[in-house]
Coordinates of C-alpha atoms in Angstrom, one line a residue:
Chain J
X754 CA 0.1 -0.2 0.0
X755 CA 3.0 2.2 0.4
X756 CA 4.8 3.9 -2.0
X757 CA 9.0 2.4 -2.7
X758 CA 11.3 3.7 0.3
X759 CA 13.3 6.5 -1.1
X760 CA 16.7 4.5 -1.3
X761 CA 14.9 2.1 -4.0
X762 CA 14.9 5.1 -6.1
X763 CA 16.5 4.9 -9.2
X764 CA 16.4 7.6 -10.7
X765 CA 18.8 8.0 -13.6
X766 CA 19.6 11.1 -15.6
X767 CA 18.8 11.9 -19.0
X768 CA 21.8 13.4 -20.6
X769 CA 21.1 16.8 -21.3
X770 CA 18.3 17.4 -19.6
X771 CA 19.6 20.2 -16.4
X772 CA 16.1 20.7 -15.4
X773 CA 12.9 18.2 -15.3
X774 CA 9.3 20.3 -14.0
X775 CA 6.5 18.1 -13.4
X776 CA 3.1 20.1 -13.4
X777 CA 0.2 17.7 -11.6
X778 CA -2.9 18.4 -10.0
X779 CA -5.0 15.8 -7.8
X780 CA -7.9 16.6 -9.8
X781 CA -8.2 16.7 -13.8
X782 CA -9.8 19.9 -15.6
X783 CA -8.1 22.6 -13.7
X784 CA -6.5 23.5 -16.5
X785 CA -3.2 21.6 -15.8
X786 CA -1.7 20.8 -19.6
X787 CA -3.1 24.9 -20.4
X788 CA -0.4 25.7 -17.7
X789 CA 2.2 22.8 -18.6
X790 CA 1.6 24.5 -22.0
X791 CA 2.1 27.9 -21.2
X792 CA 5.1 27.9 -18.8
X793 CA 6.6 25.7 -22.0
X794 CA 5.8 28.7 -24.2
X795 CA 7.2 31.0 -21.9
X796 CA 10.4 28.7 -20.5
X797 CA 11.1 29.3 -24.2
X798 CA 10.1 32.9 -24.9
X799 CA 13.1 33.6 -22.1
X800 CA 15.4 32.2 -23.6
X801 CA 15.9 29.0 -22.3
X802 CA 15.9 25.8 -24.4
X803 CA 12.2 23.5 -23.2
X804 CA 10.9 20.9 -24.0
X805 CA 7.3 19.6 -23.5
X806 CA 6.4 16.0 -22.4
X807 CA 2.7 14.8 -22.3
X808 CA 2.1 11.8 -20.1
X809 CA -0.7 11.9 -20.1
X810 CA -1.0 9.1 -22.3
X811 CA -4.8 8.5 -21.8
X812 CA -6.5 11.9 -22.7
X813 CA -3.0 13.9 -24.4
X814 CA -3.9 17.2 -24.6
X815 CA -0.9 18.5 -26.1
X816 CA -1.2 18.7 -29.9
X817 CA -4.6 20.4 -29.7
X818 CA -3.4 23.3 -27.7
X819 CA 0.1 23.8 -29.5
X820 CA -1.7 23.2 -33.0
X821 CA 0.5 20.5 -33.9
X822 CA -0.1 16.6 -34.9
X823 CA 2.4 14.7 -36.7
X824 CA 4.0 11.0 -36.2
X825 CA 7.4 11.7 -35.2
X826 CA 10.9 10.5 -37.3
X827 CA 12.8 8.1 -35.4
X828 CA 17.1 8.0 -36.1
X829 CA 18.3 5.0 -34.9
X830 CA 17.1 3.6 -31.5
X831 CA 15.6 7.0 -31.0
X832 CA 11.9 9.1 -31.5
X833 CA 13.0 12.2 -32.9
X834 CA 11.2 15.1 -30.6
X835 CA 8.5 17.8 -32.8
X836 CA 9.6 20.9 -31.8
X837 CA 6.7 24.2 -32.4
X838 CA 6.7 27.2 -30.9
X839 CA 9.9 26.4 -29.8
X840 CA 9.2 24.4 -28.1
X841 CA 10.5 20.4 -28.5
X842 CA 7.4 18.0 -28.6
X843 CA 5.9 14.8 -27.2
X844 CA 2.9 13.2 -27.0
X845 CA 0.6 10.3 -27.3
X846 CA -1.2 12.4 -29.3
X847 CA 1.2 12.4 -32.5
X848 CA 1.3 8.0 -32.4
X849 CA -2.8 7.5 -31.7
X850 CA -4.4 11.3 -33.3
X851 CA -7.6 10.1 -34.0
X852 CA -10.5 9.9 -31.6
X853 CA -9.8 6.1 -30.8
X854 CA -8.7 6.0 -27.0
X855 CA -6.0 4.0 -25.8
X856 CA -7.7 1.4 -23.4
X857 CA -3.5 0.0 -22.0
X858 CA -3.0 -1.5 -19.0
X859 CA -0.7 0.2 -16.5
X860 CA 2.3 -2.2 -17.4
X861 CA 1.7 -1.3 -20.9
X862 CA 1.9 2.5 -19.7
X863 CA 5.2 2.2 -18.0
X864 CA 6.9 0.9 -20.8
X865 CA 5.2 4.2 -22.6
X866 CA 6.2 6.3 -20.2
X867 CA 9.7 5.6 -20.1
X868 CA 10.3 5.0 -23.4
X869 CA 8.9 9.5 -24.0
X870 CA 11.8 9.9 -21.0
X871 CA 14.4 8.3 -22.6
X872 CA 13.8 6.5 -26.0
X873 CA 13.9 10.9 -27.3
X874 CA 15.8 12.1 -28.0
X875 CA 15.1 15.9 -26.7
X876 CA 19.5 17.4 -26.9
X877 CA 20.4 20.2 -24.5
X878 CA 17.2 21.3 -22.7
X879 CA 17.3 24.1 -19.9
X880 CA 13.5 22.4 -18.3
X881 CA 12.2 19.6 -19.3
X882 CA 8.1 20.1 -18.0
X883 CA 6.2 16.9 -17.9
X884 CA 2.7 17.3 -17.8
X885 CA 1.9 14.5 -15.5
X886 CA -2.0 12.6 -16.1
X887 CA -4.0 14.6 -13.9
X888 CA -4.5 12.6 -10.0
X889 CA -2.4 10.7 -7.8
X890 CA -2.2 7.5 -8.9
X891 CA -0.3 5.0 -10.6
X892 CA 1.0 5.7 -13.9
X893 CA 2.0 9.4 -11.4
X894 CA 4.4 7.2 -9.1
X895 CA 6.4 5.2 -11.3
X896 CA 7.5 8.8 -13.3
X897 CA 8.0 10.7 -10.1
X898 CA 9.9 7.8 -8.7
X899 CA 12.4 6.3 -11.9
X900 CA 12.7 10.2 -13.5
X901 CA 15.1 12.7 -12.1
X902 CA 12.6 15.2 -11.7
X903 CA 13.4 18.6 -10.1
X904 CA 10.4 19.6 -8.7
X905 CA 7.0 19.5 -9.1
X906 CA 4.0 22.1 -9.9
X907 CA 1.0 21.3 -8.3
X908 CA -1.9 23.5 -9.6
X909 CA -5.3 23.6 -8.7
X910 CA -8.8 25.7 -8.7
X911 CA -10.2 27.6 -5.7
X912 CA -12.5 25.3 -5.2
X913 CA -12.7 23.3 -1.9
X914 CA -13.3 19.8 -4.1
X915 CA -10.0 20.9 -6.2
X916 CA -8.0 22.1 -3.5
X917 CA -8.6 18.9 -1.8
X918 CA -7.1 16.7 -4.5
X919 CA -4.8 19.1 -5.1
X920 CA -3.2 18.6 -1.2
X921 CA -3.2 14.8 -2.0
X922 CA -0.7 15.4 -5.0
X923 CA 1.8 17.9 -2.4
X924 CA 1.8 14.7 0.0
X925 CA 2.3 12.4 -2.7
X926 CA 5.5 14.0 -4.0
X927 CA 6.4 14.4 0.6
X928 CA 6.6 10.3 -0.5
X929 CA 8.4 10.7 -3.0
X930 CA 10.7 12.8 -2.0
X931 CA 9.7 15.0 -5.1
X932 CA 10.2 19.1 -4.3
X933 CA 7.1 20.7 -4.4
X934 CA 7.8 23.9 -6.8
X935 CA 4.0 25.5 -5.5
X936 CA 1.0 25.8 -6.3
X937 CA -0.4 27.2 -8.9
X938 CA -4.3 28.7 -8.2
X939 CA -6.0 28.3 -11.7
X940 CA -9.8 29.7 -13.3
X941 CA -8.6 32.5 -9.8
X942 CA -11.9 34.8 -11.3
X943 CA -13.9 35.2 -14.1
X944 CA -12.9 39.2 -15.0
X945 CA -16.8 39.5 -17.0
X946 CA -16.8 40.4 -20.5
X947 CA -19.2 42.8 -20.5
X948 CA -19.9 44.6 -17.0
X949 CA -15.8 43.5 -15.8
X950 CA -17.2 42.6 -12.8
X951 CA -14.9 40.4 -11.2
X952 CA -16.6 37.0 -10.8
X953 CA -15.4 33.8 -8.3
X954 CA -16.8 30.6 -10.1
X955 CA -14.6 28.8 -8.5
X956 CA -14.6 30.5 -5.0
X957 CA -11.0 32.9 -4.4
X958 CA -7.6 32.5 -2.6
X959 CA -8.1 28.7 -1.0
X960 CA -4.9 27.9 -3.9
X961 CA -2.7 30.5 -1.3
X962 CA -4.3 29.0 2.1
X963 CA -3.5 25.4 0.7
X964 CA 0.2 26.3 0.8
X965 CA 0.6 28.2 3.5
X966 CA -1.3 25.5 5.2
X967 CA 1.6 22.6 3.6
X968 CA 3.7 25.5 3.3
X969 CA 5.4 25.2 -0.2
X970 CA 5.1 27.8 -2.0
X971 CA 2.5 30.0 -3.8
X972 CA 3.7 30.5 -7.7
X973 CA 0.5 32.7 -8.6
X974 CA -2.4 32.8 -9.0
X975 CA -4.5 33.5 -12.5
X976 CA -7.6 34.2 -14.3
X977 CA -10.3 32.5 -16.1
X978 CA -9.4 33.8 -18.8
X979 CA -12.2 32.6 -22.0
X980 CA -9.2 33.7 -24.4
X981 CA -6.9 31.1 -21.8
X982 CA -9.0 28.9 -23.8
X983 CA -9.6 29.5 -26.7
X984 CA -5.3 30.0 -28.0
X985 CA -6.0 25.7 -26.2
X986 CA -8.4 25.0 -28.0
X987 CA -6.9 26.7 -31.9
X988 CA -3.3 25.3 -31.2
X989 CA -2.1 29.0 -30.2
X990 CA -0.8 29.3 -26.4
X991 CA -2.0 33.1 -24.5
X992 CA 2.0 33.3 -22.9
X993 CA 2.5 33.8 -27.2
X994 CA 1.0 36.9 -27.0
X995 CA 2.4 41.1 -25.8
X996 CA 0.0 41.4 -23.2
X997 CA -2.4 39.5 -21.8
X998 CA 0.4 35.8 -21.9
X999 CA 2.5 38.0 -19.0
X1000 CA 1.2 36.3 -16.3
X1001 CA 2.5 32.6 -17.6
X1002 CA 5.6 34.7 -18.4
X1003 CA 6.4 36.0 -14.1
X1004 CA 4.9 32.7 -13.6
X1005 CA 8.2 30.5 -15.7
X1006 CA 10.1 33.0 -14.3
X1007 CA 9.2 32.6 -10.9
X1008 CA 9.0 28.6 -11.2
X1009 CA 13.5 29.8 -12.5
X1010 CA 14.0 31.1 -9.7
X1011 CA 11.8 28.0 -7.1
X1012 CA 14.2 25.3 -9.4
X1013 CA 17.4 27.0 -8.7
X1014 CA 15.9 26.6 -4.9
X1015 CA 15.3 23.0 -5.8
X1016 CA 18.0 22.2 -7.3
X1017 CA 20.2 23.9 -4.3
X1018 CA 19.1 21.7 -1.9
X1019 CA 19.8 18.5 -4.0
X1020 CA 23.4 19.3 -3.8
X1021 CA 25.2 19.6 -6.2
X1022 CA 25.3 17.8 -10.1
X1023 CA 26.3 15.9 -11.4
X1024 CA 26.0 15.8 -15.4
X1025 CA 26.0 11.4 -16.8
X1026 CA 27.0 11.0 -20.5
X1027 CA 25.7 8.7 -22.6
Chain E
X1045 CA -3.5 -2.8 -26.8
X1046 CA -7.5 -3.9 -27.5
X1047 CA -9.9 -4.9 -24.6
X1048 CA -11.8 -8.3 -24.5
X1049 CA -13.7 -9.0 -26.9
X1050 CA -17.4 -9.3 -25.7
X1051 CA -17.4 -12.8 -26.0
X1052 CA -15.5 -13.5 -23.1
X1053 CA -17.3 -10.8 -20.9
X1054 CA -18.2 -12.1 -17.9
X1055 CA -20.8 -9.4 -16.5
X1056 CA -22.9 -10.9 -14.0
X1057 CA -26.4 -9.7 -12.4
X1058 CA -25.5 -7.9 -8.9
X1059 CA -28.3 -9.1 -6.8
X1060 CA -31.4 -7.2 -6.5
X1061 CA -30.3 -3.7 -8.4
X1062 CA -32.3 -3.9 -11.1
X1063 CA -30.4 -0.4 -13.4
X1064 CA -27.2 0.4 -13.1
X1065 CA -26.0 4.0 -14.8
X1066 CA -22.0 5.0 -15.0
X1067 CA -21.0 9.1 -15.6
X1068 CA -17.8 8.6 -16.3
X1069 CA -15.6 12.0 -18.8
X1070 CA -12.5 10.9 -21.1
X1071 CA -11.3 14.6 -19.1
X1072 CA -11.2 15.3 -15.6
X1073 CA -13.5 18.4 -13.9
X1074 CA -15.3 18.3 -16.0
X1075 CA -18.4 18.4 -13.2
X1076 CA -18.6 14.7 -13.4
X1077 CA -19.4 13.9 -10.0
X1078 CA -21.2 17.1 -9.3
X1079 CA -23.3 16.0 -12.0
X1080 CA -23.6 12.1 -10.8
X1081 CA -24.6 13.5 -6.8
X1082 CA -27.1 15.6 -8.5
X1083 CA -28.7 13.3 -10.1
X1084 CA -28.6 10.4 -7.6
X1085 CA -30.5 12.9 -5.4
X1086 CA -32.9 13.7 -7.9
X1087 CA -34.0 9.7 -8.7
X1088 CA -34.0 9.3 -5.2
X1089 CA -37.0 12.4 -4.4
X1090 CA -38.6 11.5 -7.2
X1091 CA -38.7 8.3 -5.5
X1092 CA -36.7 5.8 -7.1
X1093 CA -34.7 3.8 -4.8
X1094 CA -31.3 4.9 -5.5
X1095 CA -27.3 4.0 -4.9
X1096 CA -23.7 6.0 -5.7
X1097 CA -21.5 3.6 -5.9
X1098 CA -18.6 6.5 -6.3
X1099 CA -15.4 4.7 -8.6
X1100 CA -12.9 7.0 -8.6
X1101 CA -10.9 5.7 -6.1
X1102 CA -7.7 8.0 -6.4
X1103 CA -9.5 11.5 -5.9
X1104 CA -13.3 10.0 -4.4
X1105 CA -15.3 14.0 -3.7
X1106 CA -18.7 11.7 -3.0
X1107 CA -18.3 12.4 0.8
X1108 CA -17.7 16.2 0.5
X1109 CA -20.2 16.6 -1.9
X1110 CA -22.6 14.3 0.2
X1111 CA -21.5 15.9 3.6
X1112 CA -21.2 12.5 5.0
X1113 CA -17.9 10.8 5.9
X1114 CA -18.1 7.7 9.1
X1115 CA -16.6 5.2 7.8
X1116 CA -19.1 2.3 6.6
X1117 CA -20.1 -0.6 9.3
X1118 CA -19.6 -3.7 7.5
X1119 CA -22.5 -7.2 9.3
X1120 CA -21.3 -10.3 8.5
X1121 CA -19.0 -10.2 4.7
X1122 CA -21.3 -7.0 3.9
X1123 CA -20.3 -3.8 4.2
X1124 CA -23.3 -0.9 5.2
X1125 CA -23.3 1.7 2.6
X1126 CA -23.8 4.4 3.8
X1127 CA -27.4 6.6 3.4
X1128 CA -27.9 10.3 3.3
X1129 CA -30.5 12.4 1.0
X1130 CA -32.2 9.2 0.5
X1131 CA -29.3 7.2 -1.4
X1132 CA -26.9 4.6 -0.2
X1133 CA -23.3 5.6 -0.1
X1134 CA -19.4 3.8 -0.6
X1135 CA -16.6 5.7 -1.1
X1136 CA -12.6 4.6 -0.7
X1137 CA -13.6 9.1 0.6
X1138 CA -15.4 6.7 3.6
X1139 CA -12.3 4.3 4.4
X1140 CA -8.9 6.4 3.2
X1141 CA -10.0 10.3 4.8
X1142 CA -7.8 12.3 5.1
X1143 CA -5.3 14.6 3.0
X1144 CA -3.8 11.0 2.3
X1145 CA -2.7 9.6 -1.7
X1146 CA -3.6 6.8 -2.4
X1147 CA -0.9 5.2 -4.9
X1148 CA -2.2 1.2 -5.6
X1149 CA -1.0 0.2 -8.3
X1150 CA -3.5 -1.8 -10.8
X1151 CA -4.3 -4.9 -10.0
X1152 CA -5.5 -4.0 -5.8
X1153 CA -6.7 -1.0 -7.4
X1154 CA -9.5 -3.5 -9.4
X1155 CA -10.2 -5.4 -6.6
X1156 CA -11.5 -2.4 -4.5
X1157 CA -13.6 -1.5 -6.8
X1158 CA -15.1 -5.3 -7.7
X1159 CA -15.7 -5.0 -3.4
X1160 CA -18.0 -1.7 -3.8
X1161 CA -19.0 -3.6 -6.3
X1162 CA -20.0 -7.1 -4.9
X1163 CA -19.2 -6.5 -0.9
X1164 CA -21.2 -3.7 -0.5
X1165 CA -25.0 -4.6 0.7
X1166 CA -26.6 -2.6 -1.8
X1167 CA -30.0 -4.0 -0.9
X1168 CA -33.0 -3.5 -3.4
X1169 CA -31.9 0.1 -6.2
X1170 CA -33.6 1.0 -8.9
X1171 CA -31.4 2.9 -9.8
X1172 CA -27.1 2.2 -9.0
X1173 CA -24.7 5.2 -9.4
X1174 CA -21.7 4.5 -10.2
X1175 CA -19.1 8.4 -10.8
X1176 CA -16.0 5.9 -12.4
X1177 CA -12.8 7.8 -12.0
X1178 CA -12.3 10.5 -15.3
X1179 CA -10.2 8.9 -18.7
X1180 CA -10.8 6.3 -21.0
X1181 CA -7.8 3.7 -19.2
X1182 CA -7.6 0.4 -17.6
X1183 CA -9.8 1.0 -13.8
X1184 CA -13.2 1.9 -16.5
X1185 CA -12.1 -0.4 -18.6
X1186 CA -12.3 -3.3 -15.8
X1187 CA -14.6 -1.4 -14.3
X1188 CA -17.2 -1.9 -17.5
X1189 CA -16.1 -5.0 -18.3
X1190 CA -17.1 -7.1 -15.5
X1191 CA -19.7 -5.1 -14.4
X1192 CA -23.5 -5.2 -15.5
X1193 CA -23.9 -1.5 -17.1
X1194 CA -27.8 -0.6 -18.1
X1195 CA -25.7 2.2 -19.8
X1196 CA -23.4 5.6 -19.5
X1197 CA -23.6 9.1 -18.9
X1198 CA -20.9 11.1 -20.5
X1199 CA -19.9 14.1 -19.7
X1200 CA -17.9 16.6 -20.8
X1201 CA -17.7 20.5 -21.4
X1202 CA -17.9 22.6 -24.7
X1203 CA -14.1 23.6 -25.3
X1204 CA -13.0 21.6 -28.1
X1205 CA -10.4 19.8 -25.9
X1206 CA -12.8 17.8 -23.3
X1207 CA -15.5 17.1 -26.5
X1208 CA -12.3 15.7 -27.9
X1209 CA -12.1 13.2 -24.8
X1210 CA -14.9 12.7 -24.9
X1211 CA -15.1 11.2 -27.9
X1212 CA -13.0 8.1 -26.7
X1213 CA -15.0 8.8 -24.1
X1214 CA -17.9 7.5 -25.9
X1215 CA -15.6 5.5 -27.7
X1216 CA -14.4 3.3 -25.1
X1217 CA -19.1 3.0 -24.0
X1218 CA -18.7 1.9 -28.1
X1219 CA -15.6 -1.1 -28.0
X1220 CA -16.9 -3.1 -24.9
X1221 CA -20.8 -2.2 -26.2
X1222 CA -22.4 -0.2 -22.8
X1223 CA -25.5 1.4 -24.6
X1224 CA -24.6 4.8 -24.3
X1225 CA -27.9 7.0 -23.0
X1226 CA -25.6 10.3 -24.2
X1227 CA -23.9 13.7 -23.5
X1228 CA -24.5 16.0 -21.1
X1229 CA -22.7 19.3 -21.8
X1230 CA -21.7 20.6 -18.1
X1231 CA -20.6 24.7 -17.8
X1232 CA -22.4 25.7 -21.5
X1233 CA -22.2 29.2 -19.9
X1234 CA -22.2 31.7 -17.3
X1235 CA -25.4 34.0 -16.1
X1236 CA -23.2 36.9 -15.0
X1237 CA -24.0 37.6 -10.7
X1238 CA -24.1 40.5 -11.9
X1239 CA -25.1 42.2 -14.9
X1240 CA -27.0 39.0 -16.3
X1241 CA -25.7 38.8 -19.7
X1242 CA -24.2 35.1 -20.7
X1243 CA -20.6 34.8 -20.3
X1244 CA -19.3 31.2 -22.8
X1245 CA -16.7 30.6 -21.0
X1246 CA -16.3 27.2 -22.0
X1247 CA -17.5 28.2 -25.7
X1248 CA -21.6 26.2 -26.2
X1249 CA -23.3 24.4 -28.1
X1250 CA -19.8 21.8 -28.9
X1251 CA -21.6 19.1 -27.1
X1252 CA -25.2 18.9 -28.3
X1253 CA -22.3 19.0 -32.0
X1254 CA -20.9 16.1 -30.7
X1255 CA -23.6 14.5 -29.5
X1256 CA -24.9 14.6 -33.3
X1257 CA -22.0 13.2 -35.5
X1258 CA -21.1 9.6 -32.5
X1259 CA -25.2 9.4 -33.3
X1260 CA -25.8 9.1 -29.0
X1261 CA -29.3 11.6 -27.6
X1262 CA -28.4 15.0 -25.8
X1263 CA -29.2 14.5 -22.5
X1264 CA -28.4 18.0 -20.6
X1265 CA -27.2 21.5 -21.4
X1266 CA -26.4 22.7 -17.9
X1267 CA -25.5 26.3 -16.7
X1268 CA -21.6 26.7 -15.3
X1269 CA -24.2 28.4 -12.1
X1270 CA -21.2 29.4 -9.1
X1271 CA -24.5 28.1 -6.8
X1272 CA -24.1 24.7 -7.6
X1273 CA -20.3 24.4 -7.1
X1274 CA -21.3 26.2 -4.0
X1275 CA -23.4 23.5 -3.2
X1276 CA -20.1 20.8 -3.8
X1277 CA -18.0 22.4 -1.5
X1278 CA -20.8 23.0 1.9
X1279 CA -22.3 19.4 0.9
X1280 CA -25.9 20.3 0.2
X1281 CA -26.2 18.9 -3.6
X1282 CA -28.7 22.1 -5.4
X1283 CA -30.9 18.7 -7.0
X1284 CA -32.1 19.2 -3.0
X1285 CA -33.3 22.8 -3.5
X1286 CA -36.5 24.1 -5.4
X1287 CA -36.1 25.9 -8.1
X1288 CA -32.9 25.9 -8.9
X1289 CA -32.4 22.1 -8.2
X1290 CA -35.7 21.7 -11.7
X1291 CA -33.0 21.1 -14.3
X1292 CA -30.6 17.8 -11.8
X1293 CA -34.7 16.5 -11.7
X1294 CA -35.1 17.1 -16.1
X1295 CA -31.8 14.9 -16.0
X1296 CA -32.9 12.5 -13.7
X1297 CA -36.4 12.3 -15.4
X1298 CA -34.6 11.7 -19.2
X1299 CA -32.2 9.6 -17.3
X1300 CA -35.1 6.9 -16.6
X1301 CA -36.0 7.5 -19.8
X1302 CA -33.2 6.3 -21.5
X1303 CA -32.2 3.9 -19.3
X1304 CA -35.6 1.6 -20.2
X1305 CA -35.0 1.9 -23.6
X1306 CA -31.1 0.6 -23.2
X1307 CA -33.3 -2.2 -21.1
X1308 CA -35.4 -3.0 -24.5
X1309 CA -32.9 -3.1 -26.5
X1310 CA -30.4 -5.6 -24.0
X1311 CA -33.8 -7.8 -24.8
X1312 CA -35.3 -9.4 -21.1
X1313 CA -33.5 -8.7 -17.5
X1314 CA -32.7 -12.4 -16.2
X1315 CA -32.9 -11.7 -12.6
X1316 CA -30.2 -13.7 -9.9
X1317 CA -30.4 -14.3 -6.5
X1318 CA -27.7 -15.1 -4.3

């Protein structure tokens, strides 16, 4: 019932990848993929070499949100990532396009994720963002136990139901000793496009309160902005836009800082070539 | 990579349970549990004997939304469901309260769900609603392969990202020959509480369009109403309220009709005692 102990974990580094950041959530539909996509695009636009791995193999929304869907090439045994908006990408959506659901059993899933992590030619990256599947299950556990994750971001909405699951996600990362870089409160509030009054659709402020209670940093609060959703639905992330993208650039800057803190606490980095 | 063929499936009836309705979604956070909870409460208030099984063992939100959390009793080998608002309930949240995440491996999970289905003393029920975990994965497949499900409801928001995953959910149910009772479009639009103009936060109308395309019934469109969320966060489902609960009573009535249609198509019902 308990995960393997930290002492048993083999977290082999990924050659060339300096920082691995997992974006998770206890609950689905809180905007985890939206945050992961826009964070990756923002990091790239700040000049960092960035990759985005879509580990949500059952509901891979990264291709739609990044506006790209082609079959990746393989050179020898290495899969070549696609590239869009300066971000190197890998997603199960590239390999299984269309509406057919993947109904794989656990063990097969684990090997796909390992393949994505270590069989893809990511090259030199400052940041590899992993969009985890929502929840605190089997796949998440496997991944964070075997990947050399520098730190994790937990996304939540301010609703109590989402916060309840966000606390579970923070606990999961702690159990396997992955530093939590911080909590992001997404869909914090809506600015009515008609009267410009504020609507607290999913309540407000619970992300910061939960971060305080659990003694993890509070990274950002992001509004429920229909433009963010439209950016996702049309494959043109809002982080690309001047002005409107600013909250995500700000999130990217905080992430860079927190990651540096986390990396320092983990001790000196050891680079291992292939 | 493909599920077992229908011929191999052993879907033993559950003694005393007339109709088993699964509420699923391709994507999390679309309000699946909110729909399941309010549908169950509405069916009970229409006079049907109703149960609600929370199969989302990783993120069990039913206890919070139903405002009840006690450890269930066992008589002999049978677990006794809790009861709230006239609905018999079982959830992993009752057995594992608090913030500790469950990080179980697949096989253990399957046995818990079987236990919930067949080890709980549901008694005589007109409707047992199953709140599936979001997605189209392992657990979902296992459950819908082994449970005698009368029909499934697929919940989506109108955003393209959610619709993409809803199509996968419909395909999954079809693959294992579970009739889809219909698609529910949740968070269809927001009525601004200040200016009462309509805001299409997550777009609008994609649920009906998708239902038409996939030739499944369209069951309901439900607004993004902060009162629905507050009902969930405070354990007092909106379906209990006169007037405001009407859309859910309407959904319950449509569900009763569609279920009768689906049961007729499946041929005569065979009741097997214990």
